[in-house]
């Protein structure tokens, strides 16, 4: 799910750590490929579930880091510009989605 944010040109809060972020996402991608392999090899279901939990935790950590960057950069910049309400709403909505997941 993507949203059109043409009015939010980069660089974004995560831009400074983009290489590290991409590295973490590649490791998570590897975890998912490992899960596929585990299922293909008929690995014991509890072991697969354990790895699913690890992958979810890794994605959650990435999401929290992105949210922290959004608050530290995008929301702060909007507050300096005078009206942070839209950015605060975006952050609140993102937090709500993370809590539900």
PDB file of C-alpha atoms in Angstrom:
ATOM      1  CA  UNK A   1       0.000   0.000   0.000  1.00  0.00           C
ATOM      2  CA  UNK A   2       1.536   3.271  -1.103  1.00  0.00           C
ATOM      3  CA  UNK A   3       0.218   6.766  -0.879  1.00  0.00           C
ATOM      4  CA  UNK A   4       0.947   9.534  -3.354  1.00  0.00           C
ATOM      5  CA  UNK A   5       3.063  12.055  -1.479  1.00  0.00           C
ATOM      6  CA  UNK A   6       4.349  14.247  -4.291  1.00  0.00           C
ATOM      7  CA  UNK A   7       4.112  17.175  -1.906  1.00  0.00           C
ATOM      8  CA  UNK A   8       6.677  15.486   0.374  1.00  0.00           C
ATOM      9  CA  UNK A   9       9.876  15.453  -1.674  1.00  0.00           C
ATOM     10  CA  UNK A  10      12.991  13.881  -0.170  1.00  0.00           C
ATOM     11  CA  UNK A  11      15.232  13.647   1.503  1.00  0.00           C
ATOM     12  CA  UNK A  12      13.204  11.955   4.187  1.00  0.00           C
ATOM     13  CA  UNK A  13      14.197  11.266   7.771  1.00  0.00           C
ATOM     14  CA  UNK A  14      15.581   7.846   6.920  1.00  0.00           C
ATOM     15  CA  UNK A  15      17.763   9.156   4.074  1.00  0.00           C
ATOM     16  CA  UNK A  16      20.847   9.474   6.276  1.00  0.00           C
ATOM     17  CA  UNK A  17      20.676   5.778   7.209  1.00  0.00           C
ATOM     18  CA  UNK A  18      19.328   4.528   3.894  1.00  0.00           C
ATOM     19  CA  UNK A  19      22.127   1.976   3.406  1.00  0.00           C
ATOM     20  CA  UNK A  20      21.570   0.519   6.882  1.00  0.00           C
ATOM     21  CA  UNK A  21      17.803   0.447   6.361  1.00  0.00           C
ATOM     22  CA  UNK A  22      18.178  -1.326   3.026  1.00  0.00           C
ATOM     23  CA  UNK A  23      20.558  -3.811   4.645  1.00  0.00           C
ATOM     24  CA  UNK A  24      18.017  -4.618   7.346  1.00  0.00           C
ATOM     25  CA  UNK A  25      15.295  -5.059   4.743  1.00  0.00           C
ATOM     26  CA  UNK A  26      17.523  -7.386   2.722  1.00  0.00           C
ATOM     27  CA  UNK A  27      18.146  -9.494   5.830  1.00  0.00           C
ATOM     28  CA  UNK A  28      14.391  -9.674   6.424  1.00  0.00           C
ATOM     29  CA  UNK A  29      13.924 -10.640   2.782  1.00  0.00           C
ATOM     30  CA  UNK A  30      16.418 -13.453   3.401  1.00  0.00           C
ATOM     31  CA  UNK A  31      14.414 -14.544   6.451  1.00  0.00           C
ATOM     32  CA  UNK A  32      11.284 -14.745   4.309  1.00  0.00           C
ATOM     33  CA  UNK A  33      13.094 -16.798   1.676  1.00  0.00           C
ATOM     34  CA  UNK A  34      14.267 -19.042   4.505  1.00  0.00           C
ATOM     35  CA  UNK A  35      10.658 -19.481   5.593  1.00  0.00           C
ATOM     36  CA  UNK A  36       9.694 -20.528   2.089  1.00  0.00           C
ATOM     37  CA  UNK A  37      12.520 -23.054   2.104  1.00  0.00           C
ATOM     38  CA  UNK A  38      11.448 -24.354   5.511  1.00  0.00           C
ATOM     39  CA  UNK A  39       7.906 -24.968   4.251  1.00  0.00           C
ATOM     40  CA  UNK A  40       9.208 -26.533   1.059  1.00  0.00           C
ATOM     41  CA  UNK A  41      11.365 -28.885   3.155  1.00  0.00           C
ATOM     42  CA  UNK A  42       8.451 -29.756   5.484  1.00  0.00           C
ATOM     43  CA  UNK A  43      10.120 -28.261   8.543  1.00  0.00           C
ATOM     44  CA  UNK A  44       8.345 -28.811  11.875  1.00  0.00           C
ATOM     45  CA  UNK A  45       5.497 -26.270  12.154  1.00  0.00           C
ATOM     46  CA  UNK A  46       6.629 -24.796  15.487  1.00  0.00           C
ATOM     47  CA  UNK A  47      10.042 -24.059  13.996  1.00  0.00           C
ATOM     48  CA  UNK A  48       8.381 -22.280  11.063  1.00  0.00           C
ATOM     49  CA  UNK A  49       6.186 -20.287  13.446  1.00  0.00           C
ATOM     50  CA  UNK A  50       9.245 -19.301  15.472  1.00  0.00           C
ATOM     51  CA  UNK A  51      10.904 -17.945  12.340  1.00  0.00           C
ATOM     52  CA  UNK A  52       7.724 -16.105  11.342  1.00  0.00           C
ATOM     53  CA  UNK A  53       7.754 -14.428  14.744  1.00  0.00           C
ATOM     54  CA  UNK A  54      11.393 -13.418  14.254  1.00  0.00           C
ATOM     55  CA  UNK A  55      10.643 -11.942  10.823  1.00  0.00           C
ATOM     56  CA  UNK A  56       7.662 -10.008  12.194  1.00  0.00           C
ATOM     57  CA  UNK A  57       9.814  -8.659  15.020  1.00  0.00           C
ATOM     58  CA  UNK A  58      12.476  -7.541  12.557  1.00  0.00           C
ATOM     59  CA  UNK A  59       9.891  -5.749  10.401  1.00  0.00           C
ATOM     60  CA  UNK A  60       8.385  -4.156  13.500  1.00  0.00           C
ATOM     61  CA  UNK A  61      11.806  -2.811  14.494  1.00  0.00           C
ATOM     62  CA  UNK A  62      12.224  -1.281  11.032  1.00  0.00           C
ATOM     63  CA  UNK A  63       8.759   0.284  11.270  1.00  0.00           C
ATOM     64  CA  UNK A  64       9.479   1.785  14.691  1.00  0.00           C
ATOM     65  CA  UNK A  65      12.745   3.228  13.393  1.00  0.00           C
ATOM     66  CA  UNK A  66      10.973   4.787  10.414  1.00  0.00           C
ATOM     67  CA  UNK A  67       8.336   6.235  12.721  1.00  0.00           C
ATOM     68  CA  UNK A  68      11.025   7.721  14.962  1.00  0.00           C
ATOM     69  CA  UNK A  69      12.656   9.286  11.901  1.00  0.00           C
ATOM     70  CA  UNK A  70       9.298  10.660  10.759  1.00  0.00           C
ATOM     71  CA  UNK A  71       8.707  12.272  14.137  1.00  0.00           C
ATOM     72  CA  UNK A  72      12.243  13.636  14.420  1.00  0.00           C
ATOM     73  CA  UNK A  73      12.343  15.083  10.921  1.00  0.00           C
ATOM     74  CA  UNK A  74       9.013  15.437   9.129  1.00  0.00           C
ATOM     75  CA  UNK A  75       6.896  16.388  12.146  1.00  0.00           C
ATOM     76  CA  UNK A  76       9.566  18.665  13.584  1.00  0.00           C
ATOM     77  CA  UNK A  77      10.046  20.381  10.212  1.00  0.00           C
ATOM     78  CA  UNK A  78       6.279  20.890   9.905  1.00  0.00           C
ATOM     79  CA  UNK A  79       6.173  22.351  13.414  1.00  0.00           C
ATOM     80  CA  UNK A  80       8.972  24.771  12.515  1.00  0.00           C
ATOM     81  CA  UNK A  81       6.989  25.765   9.412  1.00  0.00           C
ATOM     82  CA  UNK A  82       3.999  26.556  11.610  1.00  0.00           C
ATOM     83  CA  UNK A  83       1.417  23.793  11.127  1.00  0.00           C
ATOM     84  CA  UNK A  84       2.345  20.264  12.184  1.00  0.00           C
ATOM     85  CA  UNK A  85      -1.261  19.007  12.356  1.00  0.00           C
ATOM     86  CA  UNK A  86      -1.178  17.008   9.089  1.00  0.00           C
ATOM     87  CA  UNK A  87       2.149  15.374   9.994  1.00  0.00           C
ATOM     88  CA  UNK A  88       0.960  14.591  13.511  1.00  0.00           C
ATOM     89  CA  UNK A  89      -2.162  12.972  12.013  1.00  0.00           C
ATOM     90  CA  UNK A  90       0.010  10.887   9.650  1.00  0.00           C
ATOM     91  CA  UNK A  91       2.136   9.761  12.593  1.00  0.00           C
ATOM     92  CA  UNK A  92      -0.924   8.973  14.715  1.00  0.00           C
ATOM     93  CA  UNK A  93      -2.422   6.913  11.893  1.00  0.00           C
ATOM     94  CA  UNK A  94       0.861   5.051  11.424  1.00  0.00           C
ATOM     95  CA  UNK A  95       1.059   4.310  15.152  1.00  0.00           C
ATOM     96  CA  UNK A  96      -2.510   3.000  15.074  1.00  0.00           C
ATOM     97  CA  UNK A  97      -1.633   0.667  12.179  1.00  0.00           C
ATOM     98  CA  UNK A  98       1.438  -0.608  14.038  1.00  0.00           C
ATOM     99  CA  UNK A  99      -0.553  -1.249  17.196  1.00  0.00           C
ATOM    100  CA  UNK A 100      -3.180  -3.204  15.248  1.00  0.00           C
ATOM    101  CA  UNK A 101      -0.610  -5.380  13.508  1.00  0.00           C
TER     102      UNK A 101
END
